[in-house]
PDB file of C-alpha atoms and ligand atoms in Angstrom:
ATOM      1  CA  UNK I   1      21.426  -2.604  10.520  1.00 93.00           C
ATOM      2  CA  UNK I   2      18.719  -2.712   8.964  1.00 98.00           C
ATOM      3  CA  UNK I   3      17.604   0.340   6.354  1.00 98.00           C
ATOM      4  CA  UNK I   4      14.171   1.955   8.228  1.00 98.00           C
ATOM      5  CA  UNK I   5      11.644   2.520   6.698  1.00 99.00           C
ATOM      6  CA  UNK I   6       7.501   4.379   7.025  1.00 99.00           C
ATOM      7  CA  UNK I   7       5.619   3.954   5.343  1.00 99.00           C
ATOM      8  CA  UNK I   8       2.433   5.740   4.365  1.00 99.00           C
ATOM      9  CA  UNK I   9      -0.484   3.535   2.442  1.00 99.00           C
ATOM     10  CA  UNK I  10      -3.845   4.185   1.389  1.00 98.00           C
ATOM     11  CA  UNK I  11      -3.951   0.292   1.529  1.00 98.00           C
ATOM     12  CA  UNK I  12      -5.682  -1.198  -1.353  1.00 98.00           C
ATOM     13  CA  UNK I  13      -5.225  -4.272  -3.562  1.00 98.00           C
ATOM     14  CA  UNK I  14      -1.839  -3.091  -5.432  1.00 98.00           C
ATOM     15  CA  UNK I  15      -0.892  -1.303  -1.730  1.00 98.00           C
ATOM     16  CA  UNK I  16      -1.143  -4.722   0.155  1.00 98.00           C
ATOM     17  CA  UNK I  17       1.159  -6.361  -1.851  1.00 98.00           C
ATOM     18  CA  UNK I  18       3.806  -3.716  -1.616  1.00 98.00           C
ATOM     19  CA  UNK I  19       3.603  -4.179   2.013  1.00 98.00           C
ATOM     20  CA  UNK I  20       4.464  -7.691   2.296  1.00 98.00           C
ATOM     21  CA  UNK I  21       7.420  -6.766   0.010  1.00 98.00           C
ATOM     22  CA  UNK I  22       8.228  -4.303   2.346  1.00 98.00           C
ATOM     23  CA  UNK I  23       7.529  -6.171   5.238  1.00 98.00           C
ATOM     24  CA  UNK I  24       9.447 -10.108   4.155  1.00 97.00           C
ATOM     25  CA  UNK I  25      12.893  -7.845   2.567  1.00 98.00           C
ATOM     26  CA  UNK I  26      15.684  -9.170   5.559  1.00 97.00           C
ATOM     27  CA  UNK I  27      17.480  -5.930   4.471  1.00 97.00           C
ATOM     28  CA  UNK I  28      14.267  -3.586   6.058  1.00 98.00           C
ATOM     29  CA  UNK I  29      12.446  -2.777   9.313  1.00 98.00           C
ATOM     30  CA  UNK I  30       9.725  -0.489   8.665  1.00 98.00           C
ATOM     31  CA  UNK I  31       9.506   0.797  11.589  1.00 98.00           C
ATOM     32  CA  UNK I  32       5.893   2.466  11.457  1.00 98.00           C
ATOM     33  CA  UNK I  33       2.725   1.911   8.401  1.00 99.00           C
ATOM     34  CA  UNK I  34       1.072   4.965   8.403  1.00 99.00           C
ATOM     35  CA  UNK I  35      -2.903   4.855   6.620  1.00 99.00           C
ATOM     36  CA  UNK I  36      -4.810   7.489   5.219  1.00 99.00           C
ATOM     37  CA  UNK I  37      -7.459   7.976   2.782  1.00 98.00           C
ATOM     38  CA  UNK I  38      -7.179   7.546  -1.212  1.00 98.00           C
ATOM     39  CA  UNK I  39      -8.290   4.195  -2.055  1.00 98.00           C
ATOM     40  CA  UNK I  40     -10.786   3.554  -0.062  1.00 98.00           C
ATOM     41  CA  UNK I  41     -12.652   5.179   3.566  1.00 98.00           C
ATOM     42  CA  UNK I  42      -9.823   6.178   6.209  1.00 98.00           C
ATOM     43  CA  UNK I  43     -10.653   2.731   7.884  1.00 98.00           C
ATOM     44  CA  UNK I  44     -11.120   0.709   5.580  1.00 98.00           C
ATOM     45  CA  UNK I  45      -7.558   1.410   5.076  1.00 98.00           C
ATOM     46  CA  UNK I  46      -7.309   1.364   7.388  1.00 98.00           C
ATOM     47  CA  UNK I  47      -8.298  -2.068   7.902  1.00 98.00           C
ATOM     48  CA  UNK I  48      -6.956  -3.678   4.974  1.00 98.00           C
ATOM     49  CA  UNK I  49      -3.467  -2.548   6.543  1.00 98.00           C
ATOM     50  CA  UNK I  50      -3.725  -4.785   9.525  1.00 98.00           C
ATOM     51  CA  UNK I  51      -5.351  -7.194   7.551  1.00 98.00           C
ATOM     52  CA  UNK I  52      -1.919  -7.613   5.678  1.00 98.00           C
ATOM     53  CA  UNK I  53       0.646  -7.413   8.770  1.00 98.00           C
ATOM     54  CA  UNK I  54      -1.278 -10.192  10.279  1.00 98.00           C
ATOM     55  CA  UNK I  55      -0.675 -12.755   7.255  1.00 98.00           C
ATOM     56  CA  UNK I  56       2.665 -11.501   6.946  1.00 97.00           C
ATOM     57  CA  UNK I  57       2.969 -12.135  10.797  1.00 97.00           C
ATOM     58  CA  UNK I  58       4.690  -8.515  11.649  1.00 98.00           C
ATOM     59  CA  UNK I  59       3.938  -6.124  14.592  1.00 97.00           C
ATOM     60  CA  UNK I  60       5.365  -3.241  12.621  1.00 98.00           C
ATOM     61  CA  UNK I  61       2.993   0.103  14.625  1.00 98.00           C
ATOM     62  CA  UNK I  62       0.251   0.776  12.195  1.00 99.00           C
ATOM     63  CA  UNK I  63      -1.529   4.514  12.691  1.00 99.00           C
ATOM     64  CA  UNK I  64      -4.814   6.176  11.434  1.00 98.00           C
ATOM     65  CA  UNK I  65      -3.739   9.040   9.749  1.00 98.00           C
ATOM     66  CA  UNK I  66      -6.006  12.026   7.503  1.00 98.00           C
ATOM     67  CA  UNK I  67      -9.477  11.188   6.682  1.00 98.00           C
ATOM     68  CA  UNK I  68     -10.047  13.811   3.667  1.00 98.00           C
ATOM     69  CA  UNK I  69      -7.561  15.373   1.772  1.00 98.00           C
ATOM     70  CA  UNK I  70      -5.939  18.798   2.643  1.00 98.00           C
ATOM     71  CA  UNK I  71      -8.873  21.196   1.554  1.00 98.00           C
ATOM     72  CA  UNK I  72     -11.207  18.903  -0.614  1.00 97.00           C
ATOM     73  CA  UNK I  73     -13.762  16.131  -0.701  1.00 98.00           C
ATOM     74  CA  UNK I  74     -12.336  12.261  -1.007  1.00 98.00           C
ATOM     75  CA  UNK I  75     -12.346  10.800  -4.266  1.00 98.00           C
ATOM     76  CA  UNK I  76     -12.276   7.695  -3.748  1.00 98.00           C
ATOM     77  CA  UNK I  77     -10.929   4.870  -6.573  1.00 97.00           C
ATOM     78  CA  UNK I  78     -13.454   1.735  -5.096  1.00 97.00           C
ATOM     79  CA  UNK I  79     -14.709   1.225  -8.902  1.00 96.00           C
ATOM     80  CA  UNK I  80     -10.788   0.475  -9.812  1.00 96.00           C
ATOM     81  CA  UNK I  81     -10.381  -2.137  -6.589  1.00 97.00           C
ATOM     82  CA  UNK I  82     -13.321  -2.595  -5.460  1.00 97.00           C
ATOM     83  CA  UNK I  83     -15.690  -1.128  -2.283  1.00 98.00           C
ATOM     84  CA  UNK I  84     -14.111  -2.858   0.351  1.00 98.00           C
ATOM     85  CA  UNK I  85      -9.675  -2.368  -1.636  1.00 98.00           C
ATOM     86  CA  UNK I  86      -8.913  -6.087  -2.137  1.00 98.00           C
ATOM     87  CA  UNK I  87     -10.899  -7.327  -4.706  1.00 98.00           C
ATOM     88  CA  UNK I  88     -14.377  -7.996  -2.674  1.00 98.00           C
ATOM     89  CA  UNK I  89     -13.652 -11.376  -2.123  1.00 98.00           C
ATOM     90  CA  UNK I  90     -14.896 -12.175   0.691  1.00 98.00           C
ATOM     91  CA  UNK I  91     -12.910 -11.012   3.372  1.00 98.00           C
ATOM     92  CA  UNK I  92     -12.704 -10.802   6.651  1.00 97.00           C
ATOM     93  CA  UNK I  93     -11.918  -6.888   6.637  1.00 98.00           C
ATOM     94  CA  UNK I  94     -13.097  -5.712   9.797  1.00 97.00           C
ATOM     95  CA  UNK I  95     -12.694  -5.560  13.916  1.00 98.00           C
ATOM     96  CA  UNK I  96      -8.829  -4.787  14.446  1.00 98.00           C
ATOM     97  CA  UNK I  97      -7.419  -1.963  15.917  1.00 98.00           C
ATOM     98  CA  UNK I  98      -4.871  -0.267  14.556  1.00 98.00           C
ATOM     99  CA  UNK I  99      -2.228   1.145  17.352  1.00 98.00           C
ATOM    100  CA  UNK I 100      -2.638   3.936  19.233  1.00 98.00           C
ATOM    101  CA  UNK I 101      -1.226   7.448  17.928  1.00 98.00           C
ATOM    102  CA  UNK I 102      -1.301   9.607  14.507  1.00 98.00           C
ATOM    103  CA  UNK I 103       0.017   8.527  11.552  1.00 98.00           C
ATOM    104  CA  UNK I 104       1.148  12.618  11.166  1.00 99.00           C
ATOM    105  CA  UNK I 105       2.699  12.367  14.570  1.00 98.00           C
ATOM    106  CA  UNK I 106       4.387   9.620  13.836  1.00 98.00           C
ATOM    107  CA  UNK I 107       5.616   9.758  10.716  1.00 99.00           C
ATOM    108  CA  UNK I 108       6.528  13.156  12.952  1.00 99.00           C
ATOM    109  CA  UNK I 109       8.850  11.772  15.959  1.00 98.00           C
ATOM    110  CA  UNK I 110       9.854   8.888  13.333  1.00 98.00           C
ATOM    111  CA  UNK I 111      11.997  11.265  11.512  1.00 98.00           C
ATOM    112  CA  UNK I 112      13.183  12.748  14.285  1.00 98.00           C
ATOM    113  CA  UNK I 113      14.239   9.589  16.628  1.00 98.00           C
ATOM    114  CA  UNK I 114      16.100   8.051  12.574  1.00 98.00           C
ATOM    115  CA  UNK I 115      17.718  11.173  11.377  1.00 98.00           C
ATOM    116  CA  UNK I 116      19.260  11.520   8.650  1.00 98.00           C
ATOM    117  CA  UNK I 117      18.566   7.469   8.079  1.00 98.00           C
ATOM    118  CA  UNK I 118      14.558   7.094   7.632  1.00 99.00           C
ATOM    119  CA  UNK I 119      13.822   6.596   4.177  1.00 99.00           C
ATOM    120  CA  UNK I 120       9.800   7.503   3.346  1.00 99.00           C
ATOM    121  CA  UNK I 121       7.734   5.094   0.899  1.00 99.00           C
ATOM    122  CA  UNK I 122       4.079   6.814  -0.093  1.00 99.00           C
ATOM    123  CA  UNK I 123       1.723   4.718  -1.849  1.00 99.00           C
ATOM    124  CA  UNK I 124      -1.246   6.885  -1.586  1.00 98.00           C
ATOM    125  CA  UNK I 125      -2.603  10.736  -1.707  1.00 99.00           C
ATOM    126  CA  UNK I 126       0.780  13.130  -0.133  1.00 99.00           C
ATOM    127  CA  UNK I 127      -2.444  14.400   2.898  1.00 99.00           C
ATOM    128  CA  UNK I 128      -0.256  12.722   6.086  1.00 99.00           C
ATOM    129  CA  UNK I 129       3.239  14.114   4.395  1.00 99.00           C
ATOM    130  CA  UNK I 130       1.780  17.624   4.152  1.00 99.00           C
ATOM    131  CA  UNK I 131       0.533  18.058   7.515  1.00 99.00           C
ATOM    132  CA  UNK I 132       3.699  16.173   8.740  1.00 99.00           C
ATOM    133  CA  UNK I 133       5.837  19.080   7.051  1.00 98.00           C
ATOM    134  CA  UNK I 134       3.201  21.979   7.809  1.00 98.00           C
ATOM    135  CA  UNK I 135       3.499  20.075  11.133  1.00 98.00           C
ATOM    136  CA  UNK I 136       6.861  20.237  11.699  1.00 98.00           C
ATOM    137  CA  UNK I 137       8.918  21.594   8.079  1.00 98.00           C
ATOM    138  CA  UNK I 138      12.382  20.553  10.219  1.00 98.00           C
ATOM    139  CA  UNK I 139      11.756  16.679   8.715  1.00 98.00           C
ATOM    140  CA  UNK I 140      12.027  17.703   6.231  1.00 98.00           C
ATOM    141  CA  UNK I 141      15.622  17.829   6.271  1.00 98.00           C
ATOM    142  CA  UNK I 142      15.942  14.815   8.632  1.00 98.00           C
ATOM    143  CA  UNK I 143      14.481  12.654   6.371  1.00 99.00           C
ATOM    144  CA  UNK I 144      16.964  10.921   4.099  1.00 98.00           C
ATOM    145  CA  UNK I 145      14.555  10.321   1.251  1.00 98.00           C
ATOM    146  CA  UNK I 146      10.868  10.014   0.080  1.00 99.00           C
ATOM    147  CA  UNK I 147      10.085   8.003  -2.526  1.00 99.00           C
ATOM    148  CA  UNK I 148       6.259   8.786  -3.834  1.00 99.00           C
ATOM    149  CA  UNK I 149       4.491   6.631  -5.998  1.00 99.00           C
ATOM    150  CA  UNK I 150       2.523   9.215  -7.894  1.00 98.00           C
ATOM    151  CA  UNK I 151       2.707  11.114 -11.076  1.00 98.00           C
ATOM    152  CA  UNK I 152       3.117  10.417 -14.784  1.00 98.00           C
ATOM    153  CA  UNK I 153       6.288  11.066 -16.106  1.00 98.00           C
ATOM    154  CA  UNK I 154       4.843  10.375 -19.720  1.00 97.00           C
ATOM    155  CA  UNK I 155       2.021  13.087 -18.439  1.00 97.00           C
ATOM    156  CA  UNK I 156      -0.828   9.581 -19.861  1.00 97.00           C
ATOM    157  CA  UNK I 157      -2.991  10.267 -16.588  1.00 97.00           C
ATOM    158  CA  UNK I 158      -5.453   7.332 -15.306  1.00 96.00           C
ATOM    159  CA  UNK I 159      -7.771   9.331 -13.642  1.00 96.00           C
ATOM    160  CA  UNK I 160      -7.812  12.089 -16.308  1.00 97.00           C
ATOM    161  CA  UNK I 161      -6.286  11.970 -18.854  1.00 97.00           C
ATOM    162  CA  UNK I 162      -3.420  13.977 -17.170  1.00 98.00           C
ATOM    163  CA  UNK I 163      -3.411  12.651 -13.755  1.00 98.00           C
ATOM    164  CA  UNK I 164      -2.595   9.735 -12.073  1.00 98.00           C
ATOM    165  CA  UNK I 165      -5.033   9.027  -8.872  1.00 98.00           C
ATOM    166  CA  UNK I 166      -2.942   9.277  -5.532  1.00 98.00           C
ATOM    167  CA  UNK I 167      -1.934  13.485  -6.465  1.00 98.00           C
ATOM    168  CA  UNK I 168      -5.313  13.809  -8.351  1.00 98.00           C
ATOM    169  CA  UNK I 169      -7.085  12.765  -4.801  1.00 98.00           C
ATOM    170  CA  UNK I 170      -4.903  16.208  -3.001  1.00 98.00           C
ATOM    171  CA  UNK I 171      -3.010  18.353  -5.765  1.00 98.00           C
ATOM    172  CA  UNK I 172      -2.957  20.894  -2.510  1.00 98.00           C
ATOM    173  CA  UNK I 173      -0.555  17.884  -0.673  1.00 99.00           C
ATOM    174  CA  UNK I 174       1.917  17.803  -3.130  1.00 99.00           C
ATOM    175  CA  UNK I 175       2.653  21.259  -3.257  1.00 98.00           C
ATOM    176  CA  UNK I 176       3.177  21.083   0.122  1.00 98.00           C
ATOM    177  CA  UNK I 177       5.378  18.461  -0.689  1.00 98.00           C
ATOM    178  CA  UNK I 178       6.892  19.337  -3.616  1.00 98.00           C
ATOM    179  CA  UNK I 179       7.958  22.518  -2.047  1.00 98.00           C
ATOM    180  CA  UNK I 180       9.348  20.779   0.810  1.00 98.00           C
ATOM    181  CA  UNK I 181      12.724  20.601   0.373  1.00 98.00           C
ATOM    182  CA  UNK I 182      12.373  16.860   1.029  1.00 98.00           C
ATOM    183  CA  UNK I 183      14.868  14.300  -0.947  1.00 98.00           C
ATOM    184  CA  UNK I 184      11.969  13.702  -3.615  1.00 99.00           C
ATOM    185  CA  UNK I 185      12.012  10.490  -5.749  1.00 99.00           C
ATOM    186  CA  UNK I 186       9.464   9.814  -7.550  1.00 99.00           C
ATOM    187  CA  UNK I 187       7.716   6.836  -9.757  1.00 99.00           C
ATOM    188  CA  UNK I 188       4.849   7.503 -11.594  1.00 98.00           C
ATOM    189  CA  UNK I 189       2.131   5.433 -12.660  1.00 98.00           C
ATOM    190  CA  UNK I 190       3.493   4.729 -16.261  1.00 98.00           C
ATOM    191  CA  UNK I 191       6.284   3.077 -14.888  1.00 98.00           C
ATOM    192  CA  UNK I 192       3.510   0.635 -13.710  1.00 98.00           C
ATOM    193  CA  UNK I 193       1.774   0.891 -16.172  1.00 97.00           C
ATOM    194  CA  UNK I 194       5.394  -0.046 -18.848  1.00 98.00           C
ATOM    195  CA  UNK I 195       7.413  -2.157 -15.814  1.00 98.00           C
ATOM    196  CA  UNK I 196       4.658  -3.543 -13.888  1.00 98.00           C
ATOM    197  CA  UNK I 197       1.810  -4.802 -15.957  1.00 98.00           C
ATOM    198  CA  UNK I 198       1.622  -8.620 -15.001  1.00 98.00           C
ATOM    199  CA  UNK I 199       0.619 -11.079 -17.723  1.00 97.00           C
ATOM    200  CA  UNK I 200      -2.036 -13.822 -17.011  1.00 96.00           C
ATOM    201  CA  UNK I 201       0.681 -16.289 -17.606  1.00 97.00           C
ATOM    202  CA  UNK I 202       2.971 -14.506 -15.155  1.00 98.00           C
ATOM    203  CA  UNK I 203      -0.273 -14.222 -12.795  1.00 98.00           C
ATOM    204  CA  UNK I 204      -1.366 -18.317 -13.997  1.00 97.00           C
ATOM    205  CA  UNK I 205       2.808 -18.695 -12.069  1.00 98.00           C
ATOM    206  CA  UNK I 206       2.984 -16.830  -8.892  1.00 98.00           C
ATOM    207  CA  UNK I 207      -1.182 -18.674  -8.183  1.00 97.00           C
ATOM    208  CA  UNK I 208       1.380 -21.518  -8.902  1.00 97.00           C
ATOM    209  CA  UNK I 209       3.962 -21.063  -5.844  1.00 97.00           C
ATOM    210  CA  UNK I 210       0.702 -21.820  -3.591  1.00 97.00           C
ATOM    211  CA  UNK I 211       2.247 -19.781  -0.898  1.00 98.00           C
ATOM    212  CA  UNK I 212      -0.993 -17.936   1.587  1.00 97.00           C
ATOM    213  CA  UNK I 213       1.238 -15.115   0.836  1.00 98.00           C
ATOM    214  CA  UNK I 214       1.234 -15.728  -3.176  1.00 98.00           C
ATOM    215  CA  UNK I 215      -2.531 -16.786  -3.587  1.00 98.00           C
ATOM    216  CA  UNK I 216      -3.577 -13.420  -1.726  1.00 98.00           C
ATOM    217  CA  UNK I 217      -1.833 -11.786  -3.783  1.00 98.00           C
ATOM    218  CA  UNK I 218      -3.609 -12.900  -6.997  1.00 98.00           C
ATOM    219  CA  UNK I 219      -6.558 -12.747  -5.243  1.00 98.00           C
ATOM    220  CA  UNK I 220      -7.128  -9.829  -4.338  1.00 98.00           C
ATOM    221  CA  UNK I 221      -6.896  -8.375  -7.363  1.00 98.00           C
ATOM    222  CA  UNK I 222      -9.967  -9.560  -8.963  1.00 97.00           C
ATOM    223  CA  UNK I 223     -11.653  -6.122  -9.327  1.00 97.00           C
ATOM    224  CA  UNK I 224      -8.286  -4.268 -10.653  1.00 97.00           C
ATOM    225  CA  UNK I 225      -7.312  -6.515 -13.372  1.00 96.00           C
ATOM    226  CA  UNK I 226     -11.942  -6.291 -14.520  1.00 95.00           C
ATOM    227  CA  UNK I 227     -10.628  -2.314 -15.105  1.00 95.00           C
ATOM    228  CA  UNK I 228      -7.162  -2.927 -16.454  1.00 96.00           C
ATOM    229  CA  UNK I 229      -8.616  -5.088 -18.998  1.00 94.00           C
ATOM    230  CA  UNK I 230     -11.321  -2.323 -19.920  1.00 94.00           C
ATOM    231  CA  UNK I 231     -10.441   0.487 -18.833  1.00 92.00           C
ATOM    232  CA  UNK I 232      -6.553   0.695 -19.248  1.00 92.00           C
ATOM    233  CA  UNK I 233      -6.807  -1.603 -20.918  1.00 93.00           C
ATOM    234  CA  UNK I 234      -3.188  -3.384 -19.878  1.00 95.00           C
ATOM    235  CA  UNK I 235      -1.422  -6.747 -20.732  1.00 94.00           C
ATOM    236  CA  UNK I 236      -3.021  -8.127 -17.784  1.00 97.00           C
ATOM    237  CA  UNK I 237      -2.856  -5.811 -14.056  1.00 97.00           C
ATOM    238  CA  UNK I 238      -0.946  -3.661 -13.049  1.00 98.00           C
ATOM    239  CA  UNK I 239       1.286  -3.661  -9.534  1.00 98.00           C
ATOM    240  CA  UNK I 240       2.059   0.455  -9.029  1.00 98.00           C
ATOM    241  CA  UNK I 241       3.039   0.673  -5.816  1.00 98.00           C
ATOM    242  CA  UNK I 242       4.651  -2.567  -5.612  1.00 98.00           C
ATOM    243  CA  UNK I 243       7.174  -1.688  -8.289  1.00 98.00           C
ATOM    244  CA  UNK I 244       7.337   1.938  -6.171  1.00 99.00           C
ATOM    245  CA  UNK I 245       8.166   0.168  -3.171  1.00 98.00           C
ATOM    246  CA  UNK I 246      11.098  -2.731  -4.494  1.00 98.00           C
ATOM    247  CA  UNK I 247      12.657   0.938  -6.314  1.00 99.00           C
ATOM    248  CA  UNK I 248      12.830   1.757  -2.738  1.00 99.00           C
ATOM    249  CA  UNK I 249      14.387  -1.119  -1.527  1.00 98.00           C
ATOM    250  CA  UNK I 250      16.919  -1.779  -4.096  1.00 98.00           C
ATOM    251  CA  UNK I 251      17.860   1.060  -6.493  1.00 98.00           C
ATOM    252  CA  UNK I 252      18.765  -1.608  -9.718  1.00 98.00           C
ATOM    253  CA  UNK I 253      14.437  -1.886 -10.022  1.00 98.00           C
ATOM    254  CA  UNK I 254      15.546   1.596 -12.141  1.00 98.00           C
ATOM    255  CA  UNK I 255      16.791   1.332 -15.623  1.00 98.00           C
ATOM    256  CA  UNK I 256      16.880   5.457 -15.775  1.00 98.00           C
ATOM    257  CA  UNK I 257      16.571   8.031 -13.131  1.00 98.00           C
ATOM    258  CA  UNK I 258      16.272  12.078 -13.915  1.00 98.00           C
ATOM    259  CA  UNK I 259      16.414  14.403 -12.151  1.00 98.00           C
ATOM    260  CA  UNK I 260      13.472  17.307 -13.188  1.00 98.00           C
ATOM    261  CA  UNK I 261      11.544  20.189 -12.133  1.00 98.00           C
ATOM    262  CA  UNK I 262       8.045  19.222 -11.044  1.00 98.00           C
ATOM    263  CA  UNK I 263       4.773  21.558 -10.330  1.00 98.00           C
ATOM    264  CA  UNK I 264       1.752  20.590  -9.344  1.00 98.00           C
ATOM    265  CA  UNK I 265      -1.698  21.515 -11.565  1.00 98.00           C
ATOM    266  CA  UNK I 266      -3.955  23.303  -8.548  1.00 98.00           C
ATOM    267  CA  UNK I 267      -6.603  25.135 -10.797  1.00 96.00           C
ATOM    268  CA  UNK I 268      -7.485  23.557 -13.670  1.00 97.00           C
ATOM    269  CA  UNK I 269     -10.487  21.677 -13.928  1.00 93.00           C
ATOM    270  CA  UNK I 270      -8.504  19.748 -16.845  1.00 97.00           C
ATOM    271  CA  UNK I 271      -5.783  18.646 -15.810  1.00 98.00           C
ATOM    272  CA  UNK I 272      -6.570  19.387 -11.789  1.00 98.00           C
ATOM    273  CA  UNK I 273      -3.907  16.365 -10.204  1.00 98.00           C
ATOM    274  CA  UNK I 274      -1.279  17.059 -12.544  1.00 98.00           C
ATOM    275  CA  UNK I 275       2.408  17.285 -12.237  1.00 98.00           C
ATOM    276  CA  UNK I 276       4.265  18.396 -14.896  1.00 98.00           C
ATOM    277  CA  UNK I 277       7.644  17.368 -15.620  1.00 98.00           C
ATOM    278  CA  UNK I 278       9.986  19.851 -17.410  1.00 98.00           C
ATOM    279  CA  UNK I 279      11.379  16.630 -18.816  1.00 95.00           C
ATOM    280  CA  UNK I 280      13.563  18.587 -21.275  1.00 95.00           C
ATOM    281  CA  UNK I 281      14.564  21.968 -18.359  1.00 96.00           C
ATOM    282  CA  UNK I 282      12.624  24.195 -20.591  1.00 97.00           C
ATOM    283  CA  UNK I 283      12.503  26.222 -17.509  1.00 96.00           C
ATOM    284  CA  UNK I 284      15.400  26.369 -16.641  1.00 97.00           C
ATOM    285  CA  UNK I 285      14.351  25.802 -12.630  1.00 97.00           C
ATOM    286  CA  UNK I 286      16.678  23.793 -10.173  1.00 97.00           C
ATOM    287  CA  UNK I 287      15.603  20.178 -10.372  1.00 98.00           C
ATOM    288  CA  UNK I 288      12.798  19.057  -6.945  1.00 98.00           C
ATOM    289  CA  UNK I 289      12.997  15.383  -8.302  1.00 98.00           C
ATOM    290  CA  UNK I 290      13.949  12.600  -8.853  1.00 98.00           C
ATOM    291  CA  UNK I 291      11.747  10.776 -11.484  1.00 98.00           C
ATOM    292  CA  UNK I 292      12.158   6.746 -12.337  1.00 98.00           C
ATOM    293  CA  UNK I 293      12.028   6.801 -16.397  1.00 98.00           C
ATOM    294  CA  UNK I 294      13.101   3.643 -17.366  1.00 98.00           C
ATOM    295  CA  UNK I 295      12.226   0.109 -15.306  1.00 98.00           C
ATOM    296  CA  UNK I 296      13.621  -3.501 -15.093  1.00 98.00           C
ATOM    297  CA  UNK I 297      10.103  -5.975 -15.037  1.00 98.00           C
ATOM    298  CA  UNK I 298      13.007  -9.079 -14.818  1.00 98.00           C
ATOM    299  CA  UNK I 299      13.976  -7.349 -11.488  1.00 98.00           C
ATOM    300  CA  UNK I 300      11.322  -6.624 -10.279  1.00 98.00           C
ATOM    301  CA  UNK I 301       9.194  -9.784 -10.210  1.00 98.00           C
ATOM    302  CA  UNK I 302      12.088 -11.338  -8.985  1.00 98.00           C
ATOM    303  CA  UNK I 303      11.783  -9.448  -5.625  1.00 98.00           C
ATOM    304  CA  UNK I 304       8.080 -10.267  -6.048  1.00 98.00           C
ATOM    305  CA  UNK I 305       8.400 -13.897  -6.081  1.00 98.00           C
ATOM    306  CA  UNK I 306      10.814 -13.544  -3.254  1.00 98.00           C
ATOM    307  CA  UNK I 307       8.513 -11.609  -0.931  1.00 98.00           C
ATOM    308  CA  UNK I 308       5.539 -14.463  -1.608  1.00 98.00           C
ATOM    309  CA  UNK I 309       8.056 -17.148  -0.855  1.00 95.00           C
ATOM    310  CA  UNK I 310       6.693 -19.437   2.062  1.00 83.00           C
TER     311      UNK I 310
HETATM  312  C1  BDR R 401      -1.880   4.864  -7.881  1.00 52.02           C
HETATM  313  O1  BDR R 401      -3.231   4.709  -6.708  1.00 52.02           O
HETATM  314  C2  BDR R 401      -3.875   3.966  -6.485  1.00 52.02           C
HETATM  315  O2  BDR R 401      -5.094   2.797  -7.064  1.00 52.02           O
HETATM  316  C3  BDR R 401      -2.644   2.701  -6.310  1.00 52.02           C
HETATM  317  O3  BDR R 401      -2.829   2.327  -4.978  1.00 52.02           O
HETATM  318  C4  BDR R 401      -2.029   3.377  -6.355  1.00 52.02           C
HETATM  319  O4  BDR R 401      -1.486   3.827  -4.750  1.00 52.02           O
HETATM  320  C5  BDR R 401      -1.894   4.281  -8.960  1.00 52.02           C
HETATM  321  O5  BDR R 401      -2.133   5.603 -10.121  1.00 52.02           O
HETATM  322 CA1   CA R 402      -2.075   2.857  -3.328  1.00 52.02          CA
END
C-alpha cells in the first residue's frame, strides 16, 4: 500500500518542484494539498499549485486555506520568487479552480480518515496547521509525523540574520505547532543552503533532460537565481522545499538527525520568528522535535532527476 501524504504549501518556485517530487513518486499517495498564504498571496499560491498539478497529470485535490497569518499582516517573498511566485516567466497562472473544501478542514478529515498513517509535510508558514490543531487538538496524535520545512539549525537566517522565512511569517502558528505534541521533524534552510544548491553545471544538466517537467523546474527559478546570487550568495539556486519533501519520502536523504528542544521567538523585533534550537541540551528540556542536521546532496539529486524524467 502506498504511503499517505498531506502537503501544505505556499506554492512558489521551489514548492512547485517539491510537489512534482511527491506527486510523481510511486510509493506515495498525496491525499490532499492545502495552500496557505506565504511566498505569495493565497490566490496566487492556489493558481501555482493548480498549474503544477496539471503539469504532473495529477488529480490530487487542492484546497485553499488561510489568507493571513494567525495574528499578523502577511509578508510575502515575491522579492525571492517573483511577483507570481513562479519566476515571472509569463506562465498562464489564472482561471483554474481549486477543489471544494477548506484546507484546514480537509487536513483534519484526512488525519481522522488515515489515523496513525498520515504523513504531513509543510512547505510554507504553519498557519493552516495551527488552525487545524486549534479546531481539533486530537489530530496531533493521529498524524504519524509532520515534516516541517522551516527554521535553521545553524541559526543563520534568510529573511533576518537569524530567522527563516516560513517561521518568520507566522511565529504564533509555530508556537502552536511546537506545543501540540505532534511528532515533528524539521528540515531547515541550513540544509538547503548546504545540500540543495543547484549549481550552474547541474542546472544545465537538468535542462538537458529536455522533459517538460525538467524545463519547467529550471525556468521558474529565474527570479530566485538572481536572489541567490545577490542576497544569499550561493553557488547557484537552492531548493529548500524539494529537499524537505525528498527527506520526508526517503530518510536516507538525511546524514544526521538530532532530537532537540525548540522554542520560537514571537516578541523581540530583532529576533522574531527565530526558532531557537537547544543544540547542546543546555536547558535540560525534553526534546520536542527531530532536526535534520546534515544531508546527502547526491541522494537528493537522484530523487530530483527521477521525478523530472518523462
Ligand atoms: C522557504 O521559504 C520559501 O521562500 C520557500 O518556498 C521555502 O519554503 C525557505 O525559507
Ligand atoms: Ca514554500
